[in-house]
PDB file of C-alpha atoms in Angstrom:
ATOM      1  CA  UNK G   1     -21.157   3.537   6.127  1.00  0.00           C
ATOM      2  CA  UNK G   2     -21.654   6.824   7.929  1.00  0.00           C
ATOM      3  CA  UNK G   3     -23.480   8.249   4.911  1.00  0.00           C
ATOM      4  CA  UNK G   4     -24.949   6.872   1.736  1.00  0.00           C
ATOM      5  CA  UNK G   5     -23.756   8.077  -1.659  1.00  0.00           C
ATOM      6  CA  UNK G   6     -23.136  11.788  -1.271  1.00  0.00           C
ATOM      7  CA  UNK G   7     -25.526  14.283  -2.814  1.00  0.00           C
ATOM      8  CA  UNK G   8     -24.838  17.976  -3.207  1.00  0.00           C
ATOM      9  CA  UNK G   9     -25.848  20.165  -0.279  1.00  0.00           C
ATOM     10  CA  UNK G  10     -26.373  23.860   0.427  1.00  0.00           C
ATOM     11  CA  UNK G  11     -23.407  25.435   2.195  1.00  0.00           C
ATOM     12  CA  UNK G  12     -24.446  27.366   5.300  1.00  0.00           C
ATOM     13  CA  UNK G  13     -20.992  28.079   6.735  1.00  0.00           C
ATOM     14  CA  UNK G  14     -20.793  31.449   4.952  1.00  0.00           C
ATOM     15  CA  UNK G  15     -20.624  34.874   6.599  1.00  0.00           C
ATOM     16  CA  UNK G  16     -20.903  38.301   4.987  1.00  0.00           C
ATOM     17  CA  UNK G  17     -18.265  40.707   6.302  1.00  0.00           C
ATOM     18  CA  UNK G  18     -18.848  44.430   5.673  1.00  0.00           C
ATOM     19  CA  UNK G  19     -17.181  47.732   6.509  1.00  0.00           C
ATOM     20  CA  UNK G  20     -17.564  51.122   4.817  1.00  0.00           C
ATOM     21  CA  UNK G  21     -19.700  49.598   2.030  1.00  0.00           C
ATOM     22  CA  UNK G  22     -17.000  47.029   1.215  1.00  0.00           C
ATOM     23  CA  UNK G  23     -18.330  43.485   1.389  1.00  0.00           C
ATOM     24  CA  UNK G  24     -16.519  40.168   1.472  1.00  0.00           C
ATOM     25  CA  UNK G  25     -17.236  36.604   2.551  1.00  0.00           C
ATOM     26  CA  UNK G  26     -15.700  34.417   5.226  1.00  0.00           C
ATOM     27  CA  UNK G  27     -16.269  30.697   4.661  1.00  0.00           C
ATOM     28  CA  UNK G  28     -15.718  28.006   7.289  1.00  0.00           C
ATOM     29  CA  UNK G  29     -14.480  24.845   5.614  1.00  0.00           C
ATOM     30  CA  UNK G  30     -14.232  21.149   6.368  1.00  0.00           C
ATOM     31  CA  UNK G  31     -11.055  19.538   5.082  1.00  0.00           C
ATOM     32  CA  UNK G  32     -12.925  16.229   4.671  1.00  0.00           C
ATOM     33  CA  UNK G  33     -16.677  15.893   4.086  1.00  0.00           C
ATOM     34  CA  UNK G  34     -19.248  13.410   2.730  1.00  0.00           C
ATOM     35  CA  UNK G  35     -21.077  15.970   0.555  1.00  0.00           C
ATOM     36  CA  UNK G  36     -20.312  18.359  -2.294  1.00  0.00           C
ATOM     37  CA  UNK G  37     -21.151  22.080  -2.176  1.00  0.00           C
ATOM     38  CA  UNK G  38     -20.388  22.852  -5.809  1.00  0.00           C
ATOM     39  CA  UNK G  39     -23.394  25.101  -6.544  1.00  0.00           C
ATOM     40  CA  UNK G  40     -23.056  27.096  -3.320  1.00  0.00           C
ATOM     41  CA  UNK G  41     -19.317  27.547  -3.803  1.00  0.00           C
ATOM     42  CA  UNK G  42     -19.696  28.604  -7.431  1.00  0.00           C
ATOM     43  CA  UNK G  43     -22.296  31.192  -6.440  1.00  0.00           C
ATOM     44  CA  UNK G  44     -20.033  32.455  -3.664  1.00  0.00           C
ATOM     45  CA  UNK G  45     -17.020  32.793  -5.959  1.00  0.00           C
ATOM     46  CA  UNK G  46     -18.613  34.153  -9.135  1.00  0.00           C
ATOM     47  CA  UNK G  47     -18.048  37.834  -8.351  1.00  0.00           C
ATOM     48  CA  UNK G  48     -14.980  37.513  -6.138  1.00  0.00           C
ATOM     49  CA  UNK G  49     -12.019  39.776  -6.844  1.00  0.00           C
ATOM     50  CA  UNK G  50      -9.637  37.603  -4.838  1.00  0.00           C
ATOM     51  CA  UNK G  51      -9.964  34.189  -3.173  1.00  0.00           C
ATOM     52  CA  UNK G  52      -7.868  33.245  -0.140  1.00  0.00           C
ATOM     53  CA  UNK G  53      -7.122  29.829   1.333  1.00  0.00           C
ATOM     54  CA  UNK G  54      -5.234  28.754   4.444  1.00  0.00           C
ATOM     55  CA  UNK G  55      -2.280  27.441   2.468  1.00  0.00           C
ATOM     56  CA  UNK G  56      -1.175  26.000  -0.898  1.00  0.00           C
ATOM     57  CA  UNK G  57      -3.334  23.128  -2.133  1.00  0.00           C
ATOM     58  CA  UNK G  58      -1.523  22.049  -5.297  1.00  0.00           C
ATOM     59  CA  UNK G  59      -0.128  18.533  -5.612  1.00  0.00           C
ATOM     60  CA  UNK G  60       3.504  19.633  -5.406  1.00  0.00           C
ATOM     61  CA  UNK G  61       3.001  21.321  -2.032  1.00  0.00           C
ATOM     62  CA  UNK G  62       0.856  18.469  -0.744  1.00  0.00           C
ATOM     63  CA  UNK G  63       3.741  16.141  -1.612  1.00  0.00           C
ATOM     64  CA  UNK G  64       6.060  18.370   0.426  1.00  0.00           C
ATOM     65  CA  UNK G  65       3.762  17.952   3.425  1.00  0.00           C
ATOM     66  CA  UNK G  66       3.830  14.179   3.099  1.00  0.00           C
ATOM     67  CA  UNK G  67       7.608  14.081   2.672  1.00  0.00           C
ATOM     68  CA  UNK G  68       8.065  16.190   5.789  1.00  0.00           C
ATOM     69  CA  UNK G  69       6.086  13.601   7.744  1.00  0.00           C
ATOM     70  CA  UNK G  70       8.348  10.694   6.779  1.00  0.00           C
ATOM     71  CA  UNK G  71      11.124   9.494   9.050  1.00  0.00           C
ATOM     72  CA  UNK G  72      12.561   6.296   7.615  1.00  0.00           C
ATOM     73  CA  UNK G  73      15.511   6.272   9.985  1.00  0.00           C
ATOM     74  CA  UNK G  74      13.531   6.235  13.210  1.00  0.00           C
ATOM     75  CA  UNK G  75      12.606   2.929  14.855  1.00  0.00           C
ATOM     76  CA  UNK G  76       9.477   4.524  16.352  1.00  0.00           C
ATOM     77  CA  UNK G  77       6.055   3.376  15.173  1.00  0.00           C
ATOM     78  CA  UNK G  78       2.753   4.913  16.236  1.00  0.00           C
ATOM     79  CA  UNK G  79       1.508   1.469  17.250  1.00  0.00           C
ATOM     80  CA  UNK G  80       4.202   1.455  19.955  1.00  0.00           C
ATOM     81  CA  UNK G  81       1.967   3.799  21.959  1.00  0.00           C
ATOM     82  CA  UNK G  82      -1.241   1.799  21.461  1.00  0.00           C
ATOM     83  CA  UNK G  83      -2.492  -1.279  23.250  1.00  0.00           C
ATOM     84  CA  UNK G  84      -3.402  -4.382  21.279  1.00  0.00           C
ATOM     85  CA  UNK G  85      -7.154  -3.883  21.740  1.00  0.00           C
ATOM     86  CA  UNK G  86      -7.045  -0.368  20.263  1.00  0.00           C
ATOM     87  CA  UNK G  87      -4.896  -1.506  17.337  1.00  0.00           C
ATOM     88  CA  UNK G  88      -7.359  -4.295  16.544  1.00  0.00           C
ATOM     89  CA  UNK G  89     -10.323  -1.899  16.698  1.00  0.00           C
ATOM     90  CA  UNK G  90      -8.652   0.554  14.332  1.00  0.00           C
ATOM     91  CA  UNK G  91      -7.725  -2.290  12.013  1.00  0.00           C
ATOM     92  CA  UNK G  92     -11.323  -3.476  11.929  1.00  0.00           C
ATOM     93  CA  UNK G  93     -12.552   0.044  11.136  1.00  0.00           C
ATOM     94  CA  UNK G  94     -10.181   0.427   8.191  1.00  0.00           C
ATOM     95  CA  UNK G  95      -9.875  -3.156   6.999  1.00  0.00           C
ATOM     96  CA  UNK G  96     -13.300  -4.805   7.410  1.00  0.00           C
ATOM     97  CA  UNK G  97     -12.135  -7.787   5.365  1.00  0.00           C
ATOM     98  CA  UNK G  98     -10.109  -8.756   8.427  1.00  0.00           C
ATOM     99  CA  UNK G  99     -13.125  -8.863  10.746  1.00  0.00           C
ATOM    100  CA  UNK G 100     -13.264 -12.112  12.669  1.00  0.00           C
ATOM    101  CA  UNK G 101      -9.509 -12.464  12.518  1.00  0.00           C
ATOM    102  CA  UNK G 102      -7.978  -9.444  14.156  1.00  0.00           C
ATOM    103  CA  UNK G 103      -4.512 -10.612  13.186  1.00  0.00           C
ATOM    104  CA  UNK G 104      -3.275 -12.951  10.518  1.00  0.00           C
ATOM    105  CA  UNK G 105      -0.282 -15.205  10.293  1.00  0.00           C
ATOM    106  CA  UNK G 106       2.385 -14.781   7.653  1.00  0.00           C
ATOM    107  CA  UNK G 107       4.492 -17.835   6.900  1.00  0.00           C
ATOM    108  CA  UNK G 108       8.183 -17.221   7.433  1.00  0.00           C
ATOM    109  CA  UNK G 109      10.777 -19.864   6.578  1.00  0.00           C
ATOM    110  CA  UNK G 110      11.798 -20.043  10.225  1.00  0.00           C
ATOM    111  CA  UNK G 111       8.667 -19.143  12.178  1.00  0.00           C
ATOM    112  CA  UNK G 112       5.166 -17.700  12.104  1.00  0.00           C
ATOM    113  CA  UNK G 113       5.004 -14.015  12.915  1.00  0.00           C
ATOM    114  CA  UNK G 114       1.920 -11.955  13.670  1.00  0.00           C
ATOM    115  CA  UNK G 115       1.415  -8.921  11.463  1.00  0.00           C
ATOM    116  CA  UNK G 116      -1.180  -6.191  11.248  1.00  0.00           C
ATOM    117  CA  UNK G 117      -2.389  -5.082   7.779  1.00  0.00           C
ATOM    118  CA  UNK G 118      -2.084  -1.400   8.741  1.00  0.00           C
ATOM    119  CA  UNK G 119       1.381  -1.610  10.253  1.00  0.00           C
ATOM    120  CA  UNK G 120       3.242  -1.145   6.973  1.00  0.00           C
ATOM    121  CA  UNK G 121       0.827   1.616   5.878  1.00  0.00           C
ATOM    122  CA  UNK G 122       2.111   3.992   8.552  1.00  0.00           C
ATOM    123  CA  UNK G 123       5.584   2.570   9.046  1.00  0.00           C
ATOM    124  CA  UNK G 124       8.290   5.210   8.754  1.00  0.00           C
ATOM    125  CA  UNK G 125       5.858   8.054   9.460  1.00  0.00           C
ATOM    126  CA  UNK G 126       6.021  10.666  12.176  1.00  0.00           C
ATOM    127  CA  UNK G 127       3.058  10.496  14.597  1.00  0.00           C
ATOM    128  CA  UNK G 128       1.108  13.321  12.920  1.00  0.00           C
ATOM    129  CA  UNK G 129       1.365  11.866   9.404  1.00  0.00           C
ATOM    130  CA  UNK G 130       0.531   8.374  10.666  1.00  0.00           C
ATOM    131  CA  UNK G 131      -2.515   9.776  12.460  1.00  0.00           C
ATOM    132  CA  UNK G 132      -3.842  11.743   9.479  1.00  0.00           C
ATOM    133  CA  UNK G 133      -3.237   8.727   7.224  1.00  0.00           C
ATOM    134  CA  UNK G 134      -5.348   6.554   9.527  1.00  0.00           C
ATOM    135  CA  UNK G 135      -8.050   9.185  10.065  1.00  0.00           C
ATOM    136  CA  UNK G 136      -8.393  10.157   6.392  1.00  0.00           C
ATOM    137  CA  UNK G 137      -8.627   6.509   5.363  1.00  0.00           C
ATOM    138  CA  UNK G 138     -11.334   5.953   7.972  1.00  0.00           C
ATOM    139  CA  UNK G 139     -13.340   8.887   6.567  1.00  0.00           C
ATOM    140  CA  UNK G 140     -12.838   7.869   2.932  1.00  0.00           C
ATOM    141  CA  UNK G 141     -13.955   4.329   3.735  1.00  0.00           C
ATOM    142  CA  UNK G 142     -17.188   5.840   5.026  1.00  0.00           C
ATOM    143  CA  UNK G 143     -17.876   8.005   1.989  1.00  0.00           C
ATOM    144  CA  UNK G 144     -16.123  11.233   2.964  1.00  0.00           C
ATOM    145  CA  UNK G 145     -14.652  11.777  -0.479  1.00  0.00           C
ATOM    146  CA  UNK G 146     -14.969  15.566  -0.682  1.00  0.00           C
ATOM    147  CA  UNK G 147     -13.007  18.512   0.708  1.00  0.00           C
ATOM    148  CA  UNK G 148     -14.601  21.956   0.907  1.00  0.00           C
ATOM    149  CA  UNK G 149     -11.176  23.588   0.542  1.00  0.00           C
ATOM    150  CA  UNK G 150     -10.167  21.556  -2.519  1.00  0.00           C
ATOM    151  CA  UNK G 151     -13.570  21.902  -4.166  1.00  0.00           C
ATOM    152  CA  UNK G 152     -13.479  25.689  -3.703  1.00  0.00           C
ATOM    153  CA  UNK G 153      -9.870  25.828  -4.916  1.00  0.00           C
ATOM    154  CA  UNK G 154     -10.759  23.901  -8.091  1.00  0.00           C
ATOM    155  CA  UNK G 155     -13.752  26.161  -8.794  1.00  0.00           C
ATOM    156  CA  UNK G 156     -11.680  29.312  -8.195  1.00  0.00           C
ATOM    157  CA  UNK G 157      -9.098  28.071 -10.699  1.00  0.00           C
ATOM    158  CA  UNK G 158     -11.815  27.256 -13.239  1.00  0.00           C
ATOM    159  CA  UNK G 159     -13.242  30.771 -12.817  1.00  0.00           C
ATOM    160  CA  UNK G 160      -9.735  32.178 -13.288  1.00  0.00           C
ATOM    161  CA  UNK G 161      -9.809  33.976  -9.951  1.00  0.00           C
ATOM    162  CA  UNK G 162      -6.806  35.534  -8.290  1.00  0.00           C
ATOM    163  CA  UNK G 163      -5.773  33.129  -5.524  1.00  0.00           C
ATOM    164  CA  UNK G 164      -3.698  33.968  -2.461  1.00  0.00           C
ATOM    165  CA  UNK G 165      -2.674  31.971   0.602  1.00  0.00           C
ATOM    166  CA  UNK G 166      -2.827  33.063   4.228  1.00  0.00           C
ATOM    167  CA  UNK G 167       0.083  30.818   5.263  1.00  0.00           C
ATOM    168  CA  UNK G 168       3.132  29.387   3.581  1.00  0.00           C
ATOM    169  CA  UNK G 169       3.531  25.643   3.241  1.00  0.00           C
ATOM    170  CA  UNK G 170       6.356  25.905   5.785  1.00  0.00           C
ATOM    171  CA  UNK G 171       3.893  27.486   8.239  1.00  0.00           C
ATOM    172  CA  UNK G 172       1.460  24.634   7.729  1.00  0.00           C
ATOM    173  CA  UNK G 173       4.126  21.982   8.158  1.00  0.00           C
ATOM    174  CA  UNK G 174       5.176  23.742  11.360  1.00  0.00           C
ATOM    175  CA  UNK G 175       1.625  23.435  12.695  1.00  0.00           C
ATOM    176  CA  UNK G 176       1.583  19.714  11.944  1.00  0.00           C
ATOM    177  CA  UNK G 177       4.954  19.238  13.594  1.00  0.00           C
ATOM    178  CA  UNK G 178       3.599  20.941  16.735  1.00  0.00           C
ATOM    179  CA  UNK G 179       0.857  18.365  17.260  1.00  0.00           C
ATOM    180  CA  UNK G 180       1.678  16.377  20.369  1.00  0.00           C
ATOM    181  CA  UNK G 181       1.964  12.616  20.403  1.00  0.00           C
ATOM    182  CA  UNK G 182      -0.147  12.565  23.582  1.00  0.00           C
ATOM    183  CA  UNK G 183      -3.181  14.195  21.908  1.00  0.00           C
ATOM    184  CA  UNK G 184      -2.833  11.933  18.872  1.00  0.00           C
ATOM    185  CA  UNK G 185      -2.699   8.775  20.985  1.00  0.00           C
ATOM    186  CA  UNK G 186      -5.618   9.980  23.105  1.00  0.00           C
ATOM    187  CA  UNK G 187      -7.778  10.437  20.004  1.00  0.00           C
ATOM    188  CA  UNK G 188      -6.808   7.045  18.604  1.00  0.00           C
ATOM    189  CA  UNK G 189      -7.862   5.418  21.876  1.00  0.00           C
ATOM    190  CA  UNK G 190     -11.337   6.846  21.266  1.00  0.00           C
ATOM    191  CA  UNK G 191     -11.795   4.769  18.100  1.00  0.00           C
ATOM    192  CA  UNK G 192     -15.157   3.476  19.389  1.00  0.00           C
ATOM    193  CA  UNK G 193     -16.451   7.053  19.237  1.00  0.00           C
ATOM    194  CA  UNK G 194     -15.232   7.853  15.721  1.00  0.00           C
ATOM    195  CA  UNK G 195     -18.486   7.026  13.860  1.00  0.00           C
ATOM    196  CA  UNK G 196     -20.530   9.106  16.303  1.00  0.00           C
ATOM    197  CA  UNK G 197     -18.039  11.995  16.188  1.00  0.00           C
ATOM    198  CA  UNK G 198     -18.024  11.977  12.381  1.00  0.00           C
ATOM    199  CA  UNK G 199     -21.836  11.969  12.141  1.00  0.00           C
ATOM    200  CA  UNK G 200     -22.116  14.734  14.704  1.00  0.00           C
ATOM    201  CA  UNK G 201     -19.541  16.834  12.891  1.00  0.00           C
ATOM    202  CA  UNK G 202     -21.263  16.442   9.518  1.00  0.00           C
ATOM    203  CA  UNK G 203     -24.716  17.241  10.946  1.00  0.00           C
ATOM    204  CA  UNK G 204     -23.396  20.323  12.756  1.00  0.00           C
ATOM    205  CA  UNK G 205     -21.532  21.564   9.685  1.00  0.00           C
ATOM    206  CA  UNK G 206     -24.547  21.148   7.417  1.00  0.00           C
ATOM    207  CA  UNK G 207     -26.658  23.101   9.913  1.00  0.00           C
ATOM    208  CA  UNK G 208     -24.095  25.906  10.139  1.00  0.00           C
ATOM    209  CA  UNK G 209     -23.960  25.314  13.894  1.00  0.00           C
ATOM    210  CA  UNK G 210     -20.537  26.437  15.137  1.00  0.00           C
ATOM    211  CA  UNK G 211     -21.351  25.819  18.791  1.00  0.00           C
ATOM    212  CA  UNK G 212     -22.272  22.183  18.231  1.00  0.00           C
ATOM    213  CA  UNK G 213     -19.383  21.778  15.794  1.00  0.00           C
ATOM    214  CA  UNK G 214     -16.961  22.816  18.527  1.00  0.00           C
ATOM    215  CA  UNK G 215     -18.265  20.208  20.962  1.00  0.00           C
ATOM    216  CA  UNK G 216     -18.171  17.371  18.413  1.00  0.00           C
ATOM    217  CA  UNK G 217     -14.525  18.145  17.607  1.00  0.00           C
ATOM    218  CA  UNK G 218     -13.436  18.171  21.245  1.00  0.00           C
ATOM    219  CA  UNK G 219      -9.877  16.884  21.725  1.00  0.00           C
ATOM    220  CA  UNK G 220      -9.178  16.455  18.004  1.00  0.00           C
ATOM    221  CA  UNK G 221      -5.343  16.635  17.863  1.00  0.00           C
ATOM    222  CA  UNK G 222      -5.130  19.801  15.754  1.00  0.00           C
ATOM    223  CA  UNK G 223      -7.808  21.711  17.663  1.00  0.00           C
ATOM    224  CA  UNK G 224      -5.685  22.898  20.490  1.00  0.00           C
ATOM    225  CA  UNK G 225      -6.458  26.427  21.690  1.00  0.00           C
ATOM    226  CA  UNK G 226      -2.871  27.626  21.302  1.00  0.00           C
ATOM    227  CA  UNK G 227      -2.722  26.355  17.707  1.00  0.00           C
ATOM    228  CA  UNK G 228      -6.105  27.831  16.749  1.00  0.00           C
ATOM    229  CA  UNK G 229      -5.478  31.234  18.349  1.00  0.00           C
ATOM    230  CA  UNK G 230      -2.007  31.595  16.867  1.00  0.00           C
ATOM    231  CA  UNK G 231      -3.235  30.842  13.361  1.00  0.00           C
ATOM    232  CA  UNK G 232      -6.316  33.092  13.777  1.00  0.00           C
ATOM    233  CA  UNK G 233      -4.001  36.089  14.173  1.00  0.00           C
ATOM    234  CA  UNK G 234      -1.922  35.142  11.136  1.00  0.00           C
ATOM    235  CA  UNK G 235      -5.018  34.638   8.971  1.00  0.00           C
ATOM    236  CA  UNK G 236      -6.520  37.921  10.165  1.00  0.00           C
ATOM    237  CA  UNK G 237      -3.408  39.972   9.437  1.00  0.00           C
ATOM    238  CA  UNK G 238      -3.071  38.503   5.950  1.00  0.00           C
ATOM    239  CA  UNK G 239      -6.725  38.888   4.954  1.00  0.00           C
ATOM    240  CA  UNK G 240      -7.420  42.298   6.512  1.00  0.00           C
ATOM    241  CA  UNK G 241      -6.269  44.448   3.605  1.00  0.00           C
ATOM    242  CA  UNK G 242      -8.364  42.571   1.046  1.00  0.00           C
ATOM    243  CA  UNK G 243     -11.400  42.556   3.328  1.00  0.00           C
ATOM    244  CA  UNK G 244     -11.108  46.342   3.604  1.00  0.00           C
ATOM    245  CA  UNK G 245     -11.037  46.573  -0.202  1.00  0.00           C
ATOM    246  CA  UNK G 246     -14.026  44.233  -0.545  1.00  0.00           C
ATOM    247  CA  UNK G 247     -15.097  41.489  -2.959  1.00  0.00           C
ATOM    248  CA  UNK G 248     -12.791  39.003  -1.249  1.00  0.00           C
ATOM    249  CA  UNK G 249     -13.589  35.453  -0.161  1.00  0.00           C
ATOM    250  CA  UNK G 250     -11.515  33.749   2.535  1.00  0.00           C
ATOM    251  CA  UNK G 251     -11.725  30.007   3.153  1.00  0.00           C
ATOM    252  CA  UNK G 252     -10.526  28.884   6.592  1.00  0.00           C
ATOM    253  CA  UNK G 253     -11.220  25.804   8.699  1.00  0.00           C
ATOM    254  CA  UNK G 254     -14.546  26.226  10.501  1.00  0.00           C
ATOM    255  CA  UNK G 255     -12.895  26.252  13.979  1.00  0.00           C
ATOM    256  CA  UNK G 256     -11.149  29.513  12.992  1.00  0.00           C
ATOM    257  CA  UNK G 257     -14.359  31.435  12.251  1.00  0.00           C
ATOM    258  CA  UNK G 258     -15.033  32.202  15.886  1.00  0.00           C
ATOM    259  CA  UNK G 259     -11.649  33.821  16.572  1.00  0.00           C
ATOM    260  CA  UNK G 260     -11.505  35.613  13.224  1.00  0.00           C
ATOM    261  CA  UNK G 261     -14.980  37.081  13.702  1.00  0.00           C
ATOM    262  CA  UNK G 262     -13.894  38.534  17.033  1.00  0.00           C
ATOM    263  CA  UNK G 263     -10.832  40.179  15.478  1.00  0.00           C
ATOM    264  CA  UNK G 264     -12.844  41.502  12.529  1.00  0.00           C
ATOM    265  CA  UNK G 265     -15.535  42.974  14.768  1.00  0.00           C
ATOM    266  CA  UNK G 266     -12.884  44.675  16.863  1.00  0.00           C
ATOM    267  CA  UNK G 267     -11.633  46.245  13.614  1.00  0.00           C
ATOM    268  CA  UNK G 268     -15.097  47.659  12.905  1.00  0.00           C
ATOM    269  CA  UNK G 269     -16.502  45.034  10.535  1.00  0.00           C
ATOM    270  CA  UNK G 270     -20.144  43.947  10.639  1.00  0.00           C
ATOM    271  CA  UNK G 271     -20.702  40.210  10.263  1.00  0.00           C
ATOM    272  CA  UNK G 272     -23.916  38.562   9.071  1.00  0.00           C
ATOM    273  CA  UNK G 273     -24.622  34.847   8.896  1.00  0.00           C
ATOM    274  CA  UNK G 274     -25.175  31.861  11.178  1.00  0.00           C
ATOM    275  CA  UNK G 275     -24.777  32.565  14.938  1.00  0.00           C
ATOM    276  CA  UNK G 276     -21.175  32.735  16.094  1.00  0.00           C
ATOM    277  CA  UNK G 277     -20.540  31.698  19.720  1.00  0.00           C
ATOM    278  CA  UNK G 278     -18.922  34.293  21.944  1.00  0.00           C
TER     279      UNK G 278
END
């Protein structure tokens, strides 16, 4: 496992944003993580007037995301773009019980046919949903059972905070649909590097090190400059009014902090917290 049983940690990915005596917080999140930040998040949210997240996080909207990634009519399968060696490596990462027998035979009345235990898991999925299904299962297998976004969302609900979203669920689905098959396949081919990438990401996040976090996430399918920059502007426009009023907390994926900080500084805000790369 990449980490032993997860203990609670101190969240360092928090920045204080101030202008004209109005103060708010910008929080860089990790959508999957091996540690909880419950105490830090509770402290951050206790006095918040409004709490903002990238997009809806309730089960109904999450189901809409999954449904949008299904394509039962298509004959395409993500494995069509992968060589046998890569498929076997991914299978071994997610299904260790199959180690030593990369494939197994299923008796058919007419013949033996070779099947892969993950094939049916992602069958009928568009490339982006198949990828995130594989990647999230890899992380969960290695103890990444938390989500900073979901943990913060749950705490905000428990504290009866006003919650707003910076994107619609349609916007978020549009981002997922824009992910290219080429970048997804490229990342899957790097399966040998996944454990190292995951450890590096977790260490960088815990340290509040945005510069190192950027390098560890290099070539992750959703971290394309055009996608990040486009969403930075949307997030900024939708959070600006509440940041001017103060006592707001905005949770965005850590890769967005850099671009948002630039836009906020240009609008006259002062930002205090861990170093933000230029």
